[in-house]
PDB file of C-alpha atoms and ligand atoms in Angstrom:
ATOM      1  CA  UNK A  29       0.000   0.000   0.000  1.00  0.00           C
ATOM      2  CA  UNK A  30       1.302   3.426  -0.829  1.00  0.00           C
ATOM      3  CA  UNK A  31       0.209   6.954  -0.115  1.00  0.00           C
ATOM      4  CA  UNK A  32      -0.015   7.868  -3.799  1.00  0.00           C
ATOM      5  CA  UNK A  33      -3.746   8.417  -3.800  1.00  0.00           C
ATOM      6  CA  UNK A  34      -5.849  11.544  -3.593  1.00  0.00           C
ATOM      7  CA  UNK A  35      -6.805  10.575  -0.080  1.00  0.00           C
ATOM      8  CA  UNK A  36      -3.685   9.701   1.895  1.00  0.00           C
ATOM      9  CA  UNK A  37      -3.618   6.230   3.355  1.00  0.00           C
ATOM     10  CA  UNK A  38      -3.641   6.132   7.129  1.00  0.00           C
ATOM     11  CA  UNK A  39      -2.481   3.435   9.485  1.00  0.00           C
ATOM     12  CA  UNK A  40      -5.118   1.481  11.358  1.00  0.00           C
ATOM     13  CA  UNK A  41      -6.529   4.051  13.799  1.00  0.00           C
ATOM     14  CA  UNK A  42      -8.919   1.586  15.431  1.00  0.00           C
ATOM     15  CA  UNK A  43      -8.532   0.373  18.972  1.00  0.00           C
ATOM     16  CA  UNK A  44      -7.012  -2.798  17.480  1.00  0.00           C
ATOM     17  CA  UNK A  45      -4.373  -0.833  15.591  1.00  0.00           C
ATOM     18  CA  UNK A  46      -3.481   1.174  18.682  1.00  0.00           C
ATOM     19  CA  UNK A  47      -3.346  -1.961  20.830  1.00  0.00           C
ATOM     20  CA  UNK A  48      -1.116  -3.692  18.264  1.00  0.00           C
ATOM     21  CA  UNK A  49       1.367  -0.794  18.242  1.00  0.00           C
ATOM     22  CA  UNK A  50       1.425  -0.725  22.052  1.00  0.00           C
ATOM     23  CA  UNK A  51       1.838  -4.481  22.278  1.00  0.00           C
ATOM     24  CA  UNK A  52       4.692  -4.266  19.763  1.00  0.00           C
ATOM     25  CA  UNK A  53       6.508  -1.866  22.078  1.00  0.00           C
ATOM     26  CA  UNK A  54       6.704  -4.632  24.699  1.00  0.00           C
ATOM     27  CA  UNK A  55       7.933  -7.299  22.262  1.00  0.00           C
ATOM     28  CA  UNK A  56      11.355  -8.009  20.731  1.00  0.00           C
ATOM     29  CA  UNK A  57      13.100  -5.159  22.523  1.00  0.00           C
ATOM     30  CA  UNK A  58      16.758  -4.187  22.051  1.00  0.00           C
ATOM     31  CA  UNK A  59      17.493  -1.732  24.866  1.00  0.00           C
ATOM     32  CA  UNK A  60      20.153   0.943  24.425  1.00  0.00           C
ATOM     33  CA  UNK A  61      22.979  -0.086  26.784  1.00  0.00           C
ATOM     34  CA  UNK A  62      24.289   3.336  27.818  1.00  0.00           C
ATOM     35  CA  UNK A  63      22.969   6.808  28.503  1.00  0.00           C
ATOM     36  CA  UNK A  64      23.724   9.489  25.903  1.00  0.00           C
ATOM     37  CA  UNK A  65      26.901  11.318  26.970  1.00  0.00           C
ATOM     38  CA  UNK A  66      25.159  14.627  26.173  1.00  0.00           C
ATOM     39  CA  UNK A  67      21.936  15.889  24.608  1.00  0.00           C
ATOM     40  CA  UNK A  68      21.750  14.589  21.036  1.00  0.00           C
ATOM     41  CA  UNK A  69      19.442  15.413  18.151  1.00  0.00           C
ATOM     42  CA  UNK A  70      18.733  13.779  14.805  1.00  0.00           C
ATOM     43  CA  UNK A  71      16.767  15.410  12.006  1.00  0.00           C
ATOM     44  CA  UNK A  72      14.888  13.033   9.722  1.00  0.00           C
ATOM     45  CA  UNK A  73      12.731  13.324   6.622  1.00  0.00           C
ATOM     46  CA  UNK A  74      10.252  10.559   5.794  1.00  0.00           C
ATOM     47  CA  UNK A  75       9.287   9.588   2.206  1.00  0.00           C
ATOM     48  CA  UNK A  76      11.747  12.248   1.041  1.00  0.00           C
ATOM     49  CA  UNK A  77       9.812  14.648  -1.166  1.00  0.00           C
ATOM     50  CA  UNK A  78      12.093  16.776  -3.362  1.00  0.00           C
ATOM     51  CA  UNK A  79      11.491  19.805  -1.150  1.00  0.00           C
ATOM     52  CA  UNK A  80      13.152  17.865   1.700  1.00  0.00           C
ATOM     53  CA  UNK A  81      16.097  16.584  -0.331  1.00  0.00           C
ATOM     54  CA  UNK A  82      16.708  20.023  -1.877  1.00  0.00           C
ATOM     55  CA  UNK A  83      15.618  22.861   0.413  1.00  0.00           C
ATOM     56  CA  UNK A  84      15.567  20.772   3.605  1.00  0.00           C
ATOM     57  CA  UNK A  85      19.092  19.468   3.016  1.00  0.00           C
ATOM     58  CA  UNK A  86      20.332  22.972   2.125  1.00  0.00           C
ATOM     59  CA  UNK A  87      19.000  24.350   5.425  1.00  0.00           C
ATOM     60  CA  UNK A  88      20.682  21.547   7.370  1.00  0.00           C
ATOM     61  CA  UNK A  89      23.968  22.102   5.559  1.00  0.00           C
ATOM     62  CA  UNK A  90      23.847  25.851   6.228  1.00  0.00           C
ATOM     63  CA  UNK A  91      24.062  24.838   9.908  1.00  0.00           C
ATOM     64  CA  UNK A  92      26.770  22.237   9.207  1.00  0.00           C
ATOM     65  CA  UNK A  93      24.311  19.396   9.929  1.00  0.00           C
ATOM     66  CA  UNK A  94      23.740  16.037   8.201  1.00  0.00           C
ATOM     67  CA  UNK A  95      20.273  14.472   8.237  1.00  0.00           C
ATOM     68  CA  UNK A  96      18.631  11.084   7.801  1.00  0.00           C
ATOM     69  CA  UNK A  97      16.316  10.578   4.824  1.00  0.00           C
ATOM     70  CA  UNK A  98      14.012   7.548   5.179  1.00  0.00           C
ATOM     71  CA  UNK A  99      13.387   6.598   1.566  1.00  0.00           C
ATOM     72  CA  UNK A 100      10.933   4.137   0.012  1.00  0.00           C
ATOM     73  CA  UNK A 101      12.506   3.502  -3.397  1.00  0.00           C
ATOM     74  CA  UNK A 102       9.110   2.590  -4.853  1.00  0.00           C
ATOM     75  CA  UNK A 103       7.964   6.181  -4.313  1.00  0.00           C
ATOM     76  CA  UNK A 104      10.903   7.711  -6.184  1.00  0.00           C
ATOM     77  CA  UNK A 105       9.762  10.191  -8.804  1.00  0.00           C
ATOM     78  CA  UNK A 106       6.101   9.725  -7.835  1.00  0.00           C
ATOM     79  CA  UNK A 107       3.852  12.591  -6.825  1.00  0.00           C
ATOM     80  CA  UNK A 108       2.444  12.124  -3.345  1.00  0.00           C
ATOM     81  CA  UNK A 109       0.169  14.331  -1.228  1.00  0.00           C
ATOM     82  CA  UNK A 110       3.281  16.064   0.163  1.00  0.00           C
ATOM     83  CA  UNK A 111       4.893  16.604  -3.261  1.00  0.00           C
ATOM     84  CA  UNK A 112       7.021  14.751  -5.799  1.00  0.00           C
ATOM     85  CA  UNK A 113       9.446  12.308  -4.196  1.00  0.00           C
ATOM     86  CA  UNK A 114      13.197  12.313  -4.733  1.00  0.00           C
ATOM     87  CA  UNK A 115      14.906   9.961  -7.185  1.00  0.00           C
ATOM     88  CA  UNK A 116      18.206   8.081  -7.512  1.00  0.00           C
ATOM     89  CA  UNK A 117      20.147  11.185  -8.511  1.00  0.00           C
ATOM     90  CA  UNK A 118      18.942  13.109  -5.435  1.00  0.00           C
ATOM     91  CA  UNK A 119      19.795  10.301  -3.026  1.00  0.00           C
ATOM     92  CA  UNK A 120      23.230   9.698  -4.502  1.00  0.00           C
ATOM     93  CA  UNK A 121      23.991  13.428  -4.269  1.00  0.00           C
ATOM     94  CA  UNK A 122      22.832  13.553  -0.618  1.00  0.00           C
ATOM     95  CA  UNK A 123      24.796  10.452   0.354  1.00  0.00           C
ATOM     96  CA  UNK A 124      27.885  11.951  -1.280  1.00  0.00           C
ATOM     97  CA  UNK A 125      27.463  15.001   0.930  1.00  0.00           C
ATOM     98  CA  UNK A 126      27.409  12.879   4.102  1.00  0.00           C
ATOM     99  CA  UNK A 127      23.662  12.511   4.706  1.00  0.00           C
ATOM    100  CA  UNK A 128      22.208   9.140   5.643  1.00  0.00           C
ATOM    101  CA  UNK A 129      19.827   7.432   3.208  1.00  0.00           C
ATOM    102  CA  UNK A 130      17.786   5.021   5.319  1.00  0.00           C
ATOM    103  CA  UNK A 131      15.063   2.453   4.619  1.00  0.00           C
ATOM    104  CA  UNK A 132      11.316   3.118   4.728  1.00  0.00           C
ATOM    105  CA  UNK A 133      10.367  -0.168   2.965  1.00  0.00           C
ATOM    106  CA  UNK A 134      10.147  -0.255  -0.856  1.00  0.00           C
ATOM    107  CA  UNK A 135       6.429   0.345  -1.297  1.00  0.00           C
ATOM    108  CA  UNK A 136       5.695   2.349   1.877  1.00  0.00           C
ATOM    109  CA  UNK A 137       4.263  -0.842   3.311  1.00  0.00           C
ATOM    110  CA  UNK A 138       2.037  -0.783   6.389  1.00  0.00           C
ATOM    111  CA  UNK A 139       4.064  -3.108   8.626  1.00  0.00           C
ATOM    112  CA  UNK A 140       1.215  -3.216  11.136  1.00  0.00           C
ATOM    113  CA  UNK A 141      -0.929  -5.234   8.768  1.00  0.00           C
ATOM    114  CA  UNK A 142       1.660  -6.963   6.553  1.00  0.00           C
ATOM    115  CA  UNK A 143       2.902 -10.511   7.113  1.00  0.00           C
ATOM    116  CA  UNK A 144       6.491 -11.028   8.255  1.00  0.00           C
ATOM    117  CA  UNK A 145       7.347 -12.456   4.823  1.00  0.00           C
ATOM    118  CA  UNK A 146       5.828  -9.503   2.971  1.00  0.00           C
ATOM    119  CA  UNK A 147       7.658  -7.003   5.183  1.00  0.00           C
ATOM    120  CA  UNK A 148      10.985  -8.787   4.793  1.00  0.00           C
ATOM    121  CA  UNK A 149      10.533  -9.057   1.019  1.00  0.00           C
ATOM    122  CA  UNK A 150       9.654  -5.394   0.675  1.00  0.00           C
ATOM    123  CA  UNK A 151      12.678  -4.328   2.698  1.00  0.00           C
ATOM    124  CA  UNK A 152      14.982  -6.598   0.670  1.00  0.00           C
ATOM    125  CA  UNK A 153      13.602  -5.050  -2.518  1.00  0.00           C
ATOM    126  CA  UNK A 154      14.412  -1.581  -1.187  1.00  0.00           C
ATOM    127  CA  UNK A 155      17.963  -2.624  -0.280  1.00  0.00           C
ATOM    128  CA  UNK A 156      18.478  -4.100  -3.777  1.00  0.00           C
ATOM    129  CA  UNK A 157      17.372  -0.839  -5.331  1.00  0.00           C
ATOM    130  CA  UNK A 158      19.703   1.148  -3.050  1.00  0.00           C
ATOM    131  CA  UNK A 159      22.638  -1.069  -4.080  1.00  0.00           C
ATOM    132  CA  UNK A 160      21.721  -0.766  -7.767  1.00  0.00           C
ATOM    133  CA  UNK A 161      21.683   3.012  -7.312  1.00  0.00           C
ATOM    134  CA  UNK A 162      25.177   2.894  -5.826  1.00  0.00           C
ATOM    135  CA  UNK A 163      24.049   3.619  -2.264  1.00  0.00           C
ATOM    136  CA  UNK A 164      25.330   1.685   0.753  1.00  0.00           C
ATOM    137  CA  UNK A 165      23.107  -0.859   2.513  1.00  0.00           C
ATOM    138  CA  UNK A 166      20.724   1.097   4.739  1.00  0.00           C
ATOM    139  CA  UNK A 167      21.383   0.740   8.468  1.00  0.00           C
ATOM    140  CA  UNK A 168      18.375   2.630   9.855  1.00  0.00           C
ATOM    141  CA  UNK A 169      14.700   1.975   9.249  1.00  0.00           C
ATOM    142  CA  UNK A 170      11.433   3.824   9.890  1.00  0.00           C
ATOM    143  CA  UNK A 171       8.066   2.006   9.932  1.00  0.00           C
ATOM    144  CA  UNK A 172       5.744   3.657   7.378  1.00  0.00           C
ATOM    145  CA  UNK A 173       2.814   5.281   9.207  1.00  0.00           C
ATOM    146  CA  UNK A 174       4.672   4.341  12.401  1.00  0.00           C
ATOM    147  CA  UNK A 175       2.734   1.095  12.294  1.00  0.00           C
ATOM    148  CA  UNK A 176       4.162  -2.249  13.309  1.00  0.00           C
ATOM    149  CA  UNK A 177       3.137  -5.610  14.752  1.00  0.00           C
ATOM    150  CA  UNK A 178       5.184  -7.962  16.940  1.00  0.00           C
ATOM    151  CA  UNK A 179       5.660 -10.313  13.945  1.00  0.00           C
ATOM    152  CA  UNK A 180       7.021  -7.678  11.552  1.00  0.00           C
ATOM    153  CA  UNK A 181       9.105  -6.077  14.295  1.00  0.00           C
ATOM    154  CA  UNK A 182      10.777  -9.386  14.993  1.00  0.00           C
ATOM    155  CA  UNK A 183      11.276 -10.050  11.249  1.00  0.00           C
ATOM    156  CA  UNK A 184      12.827  -6.657  10.454  1.00  0.00           C
ATOM    157  CA  UNK A 185      14.823  -5.939  13.628  1.00  0.00           C
ATOM    158  CA  UNK A 186      17.842  -8.106  12.672  1.00  0.00           C
ATOM    159  CA  UNK A 187      18.209  -6.184   9.395  1.00  0.00           C
ATOM    160  CA  UNK A 188      18.875  -2.749  10.908  1.00  0.00           C
ATOM    161  CA  UNK A 189      20.784  -1.052  13.720  1.00  0.00           C
ATOM    162  CA  UNK A 190      17.642   0.936  14.601  1.00  0.00           C
ATOM    163  CA  UNK A 191      13.957   1.001  13.678  1.00  0.00           C
ATOM    164  CA  UNK A 192      11.895   4.122  14.290  1.00  0.00           C
ATOM    165  CA  UNK A 193       8.199   4.576  14.949  1.00  0.00           C
ATOM    166  CA  UNK A 194       6.051   7.702  15.292  1.00  0.00           C
ATOM    167  CA  UNK A 195       5.158   7.661  19.007  1.00  0.00           C
ATOM    168  CA  UNK A 196       6.515  10.666  20.871  1.00  0.00           C
ATOM    169  CA  UNK A 197       9.325  10.281  23.378  1.00  0.00           C
ATOM    170  CA  UNK A 198      12.918  10.864  24.382  1.00  0.00           C
ATOM    171  CA  UNK A 199      15.634   8.275  23.868  1.00  0.00           C
ATOM    172  CA  UNK A 200      18.025   7.216  26.618  1.00  0.00           C
ATOM    173  CA  UNK A 201      19.469   4.187  28.321  1.00  0.00           C
ATOM    174  CA  UNK A 202      17.010   1.289  28.002  1.00  0.00           C
ATOM    175  CA  UNK A 203      15.018   2.748  25.082  1.00  0.00           C
ATOM    176  CA  UNK A 204      14.152   0.103  22.495  1.00  0.00           C
ATOM    177  CA  UNK A 205      16.266   0.442  19.331  1.00  0.00           C
ATOM    178  CA  UNK A 206      13.713  -1.731  17.524  1.00  0.00           C
ATOM    179  CA  UNK A 207      10.930   0.839  17.989  1.00  0.00           C
ATOM    180  CA  UNK A 208      12.434   4.265  18.640  1.00  0.00           C
ATOM    181  CA  UNK A 209      10.148   7.217  19.349  1.00  0.00           C
ATOM    182  CA  UNK A 210      10.192  10.414  17.301  1.00  0.00           C
ATOM    183  CA  UNK A 211       8.508  13.814  17.377  1.00  0.00           C
ATOM    184  CA  UNK A 212       6.976  15.456  14.306  1.00  0.00           C
ATOM    185  CA  UNK A 213       7.845  18.892  13.002  1.00  0.00           C
ATOM    186  CA  UNK A 214       4.601  18.781  11.069  1.00  0.00           C
ATOM    187  CA  UNK A 215       1.351  20.661  10.876  1.00  0.00           C
ATOM    188  CA  UNK A 216       0.498  23.996  12.429  1.00  0.00           C
ATOM    189  CA  UNK A 217       1.530  23.068  15.965  1.00  0.00           C
ATOM    190  CA  UNK A 218       4.637  21.173  14.831  1.00  0.00           C
ATOM    191  CA  UNK A 219       7.228  23.851  15.517  1.00  0.00           C
ATOM    192  CA  UNK A 220       6.018  24.515  19.072  1.00  0.00           C
ATOM    193  CA  UNK A 221       5.749  20.784  19.724  1.00  0.00           C
ATOM    194  CA  UNK A 222       9.285  20.163  18.475  1.00  0.00           C
ATOM    195  CA  UNK A 223      10.637  23.064  20.534  1.00  0.00           C
ATOM    196  CA  UNK A 224       9.049  21.775  23.749  1.00  0.00           C
ATOM    197  CA  UNK A 225      10.647  18.346  23.157  1.00  0.00           C
ATOM    198  CA  UNK A 226      13.995  20.005  22.445  1.00  0.00           C
ATOM    199  CA  UNK A 227      13.811  21.645  25.862  1.00  0.00           C
ATOM    200  CA  UNK A 228      12.973  18.325  27.515  1.00  0.00           C
ATOM    201  CA  UNK A 229      15.791  16.519  25.717  1.00  0.00           C
ATOM    202  CA  UNK A 230      18.272  19.233  26.671  1.00  0.00           C
ATOM    203  CA  UNK A 231      17.400  19.131  30.348  1.00  0.00           C
ATOM    204  CA  UNK A 232      17.413  15.321  30.432  1.00  0.00           C
ATOM    205  CA  UNK A 233      20.592  14.844  28.347  1.00  0.00           C
ATOM    206  CA  UNK A 234      18.540  12.627  26.056  1.00  0.00           C
ATOM    207  CA  UNK A 235      18.557  11.860  22.341  1.00  0.00           C
ATOM    208  CA  UNK A 236      15.640  13.252  20.357  1.00  0.00           C
ATOM    209  CA  UNK A 237      14.690  12.350  16.781  1.00  0.00           C
ATOM    210  CA  UNK A 238      12.617  14.944  14.947  1.00  0.00           C
ATOM    211  CA  UNK A 239      10.919  14.108  11.656  1.00  0.00           C
ATOM    212  CA  UNK A 240       9.034  15.902   8.930  1.00  0.00           C
ATOM    213  CA  UNK A 241       8.136  15.264   5.292  1.00  0.00           C
ATOM    214  CA  UNK A 242       8.009  18.219   2.869  1.00  0.00           C
ATOM    215  CA  UNK A 243       9.755  21.545   3.481  1.00  0.00           C
ATOM    216  CA  UNK A 244       7.995  24.385   1.671  1.00  0.00           C
ATOM    217  CA  UNK A 245       6.322  27.717   2.305  1.00  0.00           C
ATOM    218  CA  UNK A 246       2.853  26.134   2.017  1.00  0.00           C
ATOM    219  CA  UNK A 247       3.584  22.746   3.560  1.00  0.00           C
ATOM    220  CA  UNK A 248       1.265  19.748   3.577  1.00  0.00           C
ATOM    221  CA  UNK A 249      -0.210  18.743   6.966  1.00  0.00           C
ATOM    222  CA  UNK A 250       2.849  16.446   7.308  1.00  0.00           C
ATOM    223  CA  UNK A 251       5.485  19.036   6.462  1.00  0.00           C
ATOM    224  CA  UNK A 252       6.993  22.246   7.772  1.00  0.00           C
ATOM    225  CA  UNK A 253       8.109  25.609   6.437  1.00  0.00           C
ATOM    226  CA  UNK A 254      11.788  26.348   5.706  1.00  0.00           C
ATOM    227  CA  UNK A 255      11.658  29.083   8.337  1.00  0.00           C
ATOM    228  CA  UNK A 256      10.379  26.713  11.046  1.00  0.00           C
ATOM    229  CA  UNK A 257      13.129  24.190  10.269  1.00  0.00           C
ATOM    230  CA  UNK A 258      15.765  26.903  10.316  1.00  0.00           C
ATOM    231  CA  UNK A 259      14.518  28.346  13.642  1.00  0.00           C
ATOM    232  CA  UNK A 260      14.492  24.916  15.297  1.00  0.00           C
ATOM    233  CA  UNK A 261      18.036  24.196  14.125  1.00  0.00           C
ATOM    234  CA  UNK A 262      19.212  27.612  15.317  1.00  0.00           C
ATOM    235  CA  UNK A 263      17.672  26.879  18.734  1.00  0.00           C
ATOM    236  CA  UNK A 264      19.176  23.390  18.880  1.00  0.00           C
ATOM    237  CA  UNK A 265      22.641  24.764  18.054  1.00  0.00           C
ATOM    238  CA  UNK A 266      22.262  27.429  20.751  1.00  0.00           C
ATOM    239  CA  UNK A 267      21.253  24.683  23.215  1.00  0.00           C
ATOM    240  CA  UNK A 268      24.483  22.879  22.296  1.00  0.00           C
ATOM    241  CA  UNK A 269      22.912  19.681  21.047  1.00  0.00           C
ATOM    242  CA  UNK A 270      25.179  17.266  19.268  1.00  0.00           C
ATOM    243  CA  UNK A 271      23.302  16.910  15.970  1.00  0.00           C
ATOM    244  CA  UNK A 272      24.003  13.797  13.917  1.00  0.00           C
ATOM    245  CA  UNK A 273      22.299  11.276  11.614  1.00  0.00           C
ATOM    246  CA  UNK A 274      20.385   8.446  13.289  1.00  0.00           C
ATOM    247  CA  UNK A 275      23.002   5.888  12.126  1.00  0.00           C
ATOM    248  CA  UNK A 276      25.795   7.820  13.861  1.00  0.00           C
ATOM    249  CA  UNK A 277      23.809   8.414  17.045  1.00  0.00           C
ATOM    250  CA  UNK A 278      23.126   4.668  17.330  1.00  0.00           C
ATOM    251  CA  UNK A 279      26.819   3.915  16.828  1.00  0.00           C
ATOM    252  CA  UNK A 280      27.617   6.390  19.618  1.00  0.00           C
ATOM    253  CA  UNK A 281      25.231   4.601  22.006  1.00  0.00           C
ATOM    254  CA  UNK A 282      26.066   1.013  21.143  1.00  0.00           C
ATOM    255  CA  UNK A 283      29.808   1.150  20.567  1.00  0.00           C
TER     256      UNK A 283
HETATM  257 ZN1  LIG B 301       6.325   7.532   5.297  1.00  0.00          ZN
END
């Protein structure tokens, strides 16, 4: 299932979907062994519309920051509700500039409802496409729609050094690398929400992952403006966060 329809696809919002995501958080855990040595921040872009890989990456680089782009190769070049998605050329250029190109399945698969075999096959297809494009094997993964079940979590966890969901939270010692939390810089309240989590992460010396989708002056409900992204990065720099791609933050916390 993809989001390339007029009406965006949503994860299962029923009580069963919510219960499944909560149950998944208790299953197949891989706790982070050590506390972050200082407050850390990662900036991520899901689905990677061109506005993220162009303008978003430029804003990061103006601050000397590298980001993580969770890409579903099956969406490349397609027009989605948040804009046209990036293609091989964009990803290769970003990787060459030190950004992380991470996995978001091939087809933007709902891993909450897929079988373990389907999820594994879709992820292998994405990795094959990355390799054919000349990209390294992806190390980080984000569940499309943040949705996951215990069976797909257990099937995908061995393939990646971290797997990220969409539930809000800070990351520290004991947090599950197989279902990391993240906070959205998306929608009208996104900037204020992200800033409040930055403050919490700073005071708790925690690691925070922020995510968005498109970066444009009239963003979709899942995106943010260039100004909001720039202000948040300026604040994070002033708060002396160590800002690094998800892959590098995981390496820092797992040795
Ligand atoms: Zn997505």
